[in-house]
Amino acid sequence: MSFKSLSPQKKRLKEYLIITVAALIYGAGTALLVDPNNLAPGGMTGLAIVLNRLVNIGTGTWFLLLNIPILAIAVWKFGIRFTISTVYATAMISVFTDLTTMFFGDYVIHDLILAVTFGSAMTGLAIGMIFKCHATSGGTDVIIKLLRMRYPHIKTGVLYILTDMVVLMIAAFVFHDLAAAMYSFIAVMVVSFVVDFVLYGRDGAKLIYIISDRPDIITARLLTELDIGATHVFAQGAYSGEKKKVIMCAIKKRLYPQAEDIVREEDPNAFMIVSSASEIFGEGYKSYFDERM
């Protein structure tokens, strides 16, 4: 059942359930993988881990304390509805982080490679899930949401990298461990990738322009064999003055080799321009109505 078919009350309930699961994933990843290995993967979580080493207060508790002024800004900029779900997400992350440490501390994994890979992947998955429910996990997430309003062309994951570098430098200074800081940077990159994957999906594709003397045959094969759409753009050569049909189509990466074979078989002399399309909206891809972070 999609969100669109639910009543507003059931939709909000489903969102809060997802936020709760995301907070559990976030807290478990932090408590069992990230925190015990002195990784500070940016944001308020990274600062909370650093402060935990300086003052013996639970990382989850520090996370909540650091978020109080940030949440005050969220109330001012985004309104109470947005802030309620963000406060809930922040509180649940704090609770699950400390509870996981308390009850499952014996299952801590002291392996930097596993910690970087799985811990940061869990964090990125959780953040993406929370964003999709129209909330954030507080901290730099609020700052990033503000930046996205000002610079919507910059992807969320990129903004994470930029805002987290300061935390990495602080962590390197406090821990006196350059290797840990470098591993933390890798963790930031993994979080960035996973967040973008959750938010934007795998709609990476190829945008193809085909200039051929056999456009109709090539188009027919693309439509029937690959079941993709295509558009004819009528163009005229600047030098020859010859008018031609240019085939334009967006195609998923896994289908591109087959499209290339079709063009090669039908017209070895065809001129083909291929570029990457990072996002595609429309039938078969992403909905125009999906809310963006």
XYZ file of N, CA and C in Angstrom, residues 11 16 36 39 51 54 65 67 73 94 106 111 121 124 135-136 140 147 150 163 189 196 200 215 227 234 251:
81
model
N -1.232 7.795 7.382
C 0.023 8.164 6.738
C 1.031 8.639 7.772
N 5.785 7.683 11.331
C 6.414 7.583 12.638
C 6.952 6.184 12.902
N 32.475 2.672 19.251
C 33.563 1.910 19.898
C 34.891 1.961 19.144
N 35.343 6.327 15.620
C 34.984 6.942 14.351
C 34.028 8.103 14.632
N 32.731 14.377 22.376
C 32.437 14.893 23.715
C 32.324 13.784 24.749
N 35.564 13.280 26.234
C 36.008 14.375 27.097
C 35.221 14.420 28.398
N 21.498 16.579 23.681
C 21.851 17.896 24.212
C 22.342 18.835 23.110
N 21.524 18.805 20.097
C 20.454 19.104 19.148
C 19.440 20.129 19.650
N 16.093 26.286 16.103
C 16.161 26.898 14.769
C 15.144 26.242 13.842
N 18.671 9.121 20.181
C 19.364 9.238 21.467
C 19.062 8.044 22.355
N 28.299 -5.885 24.893
C 29.197 -7.036 24.735
C 29.332 -7.470 23.276
N 36.437 -3.764 14.655
C 37.064 -3.986 13.343
C 36.785 -2.751 12.513
N 26.955 2.674 6.596
C 25.837 2.299 5.720
C 24.524 2.312 6.494
N 23.574 5.990 6.994
C 23.045 6.582 5.771
C 21.650 6.086 5.438
N 11.086 14.430 7.789
C 11.723 14.833 9.037
C 13.227 14.778 8.824
N 13.981 15.078 9.872
C 15.425 14.888 9.847
C 15.826 14.284 11.179
N 23.101 18.524 11.964
C 23.447 19.085 10.660
C 22.381 18.769 9.612
N 20.281 24.480 3.635
C 21.129 24.670 2.462
C 20.455 24.164 1.194
N 18.264 26.715 -0.173
C 19.014 27.808 -0.816
C 19.717 27.343 -2.081
N 29.764 19.735 5.189
C 29.507 20.123 6.584
C 30.220 19.220 7.585
N 31.927 9.390 3.384
C 31.675 9.121 1.966
C 30.617 8.029 1.796
N 22.139 9.366 -0.714
C 21.709 9.677 -2.081
C 20.987 8.500 -2.721
N 17.355 9.240 -3.896
C 17.210 9.429 -5.340
C 17.059 8.136 -6.120
N 16.702 5.825 -39.355
C 16.115 6.130 -38.038
C 14.856 5.326 -37.728
N 11.615 -2.263 -25.234
C 10.427 -1.725 -24.570
C 10.729 -0.391 -23.884
N 13.653 16.632 -35.128
C 13.970 16.961 -36.522
C 15.057 18.031 -36.545
N 17.623 5.706 -21.447
C 17.630 4.260 -21.301
C 18.392 3.871 -20.046
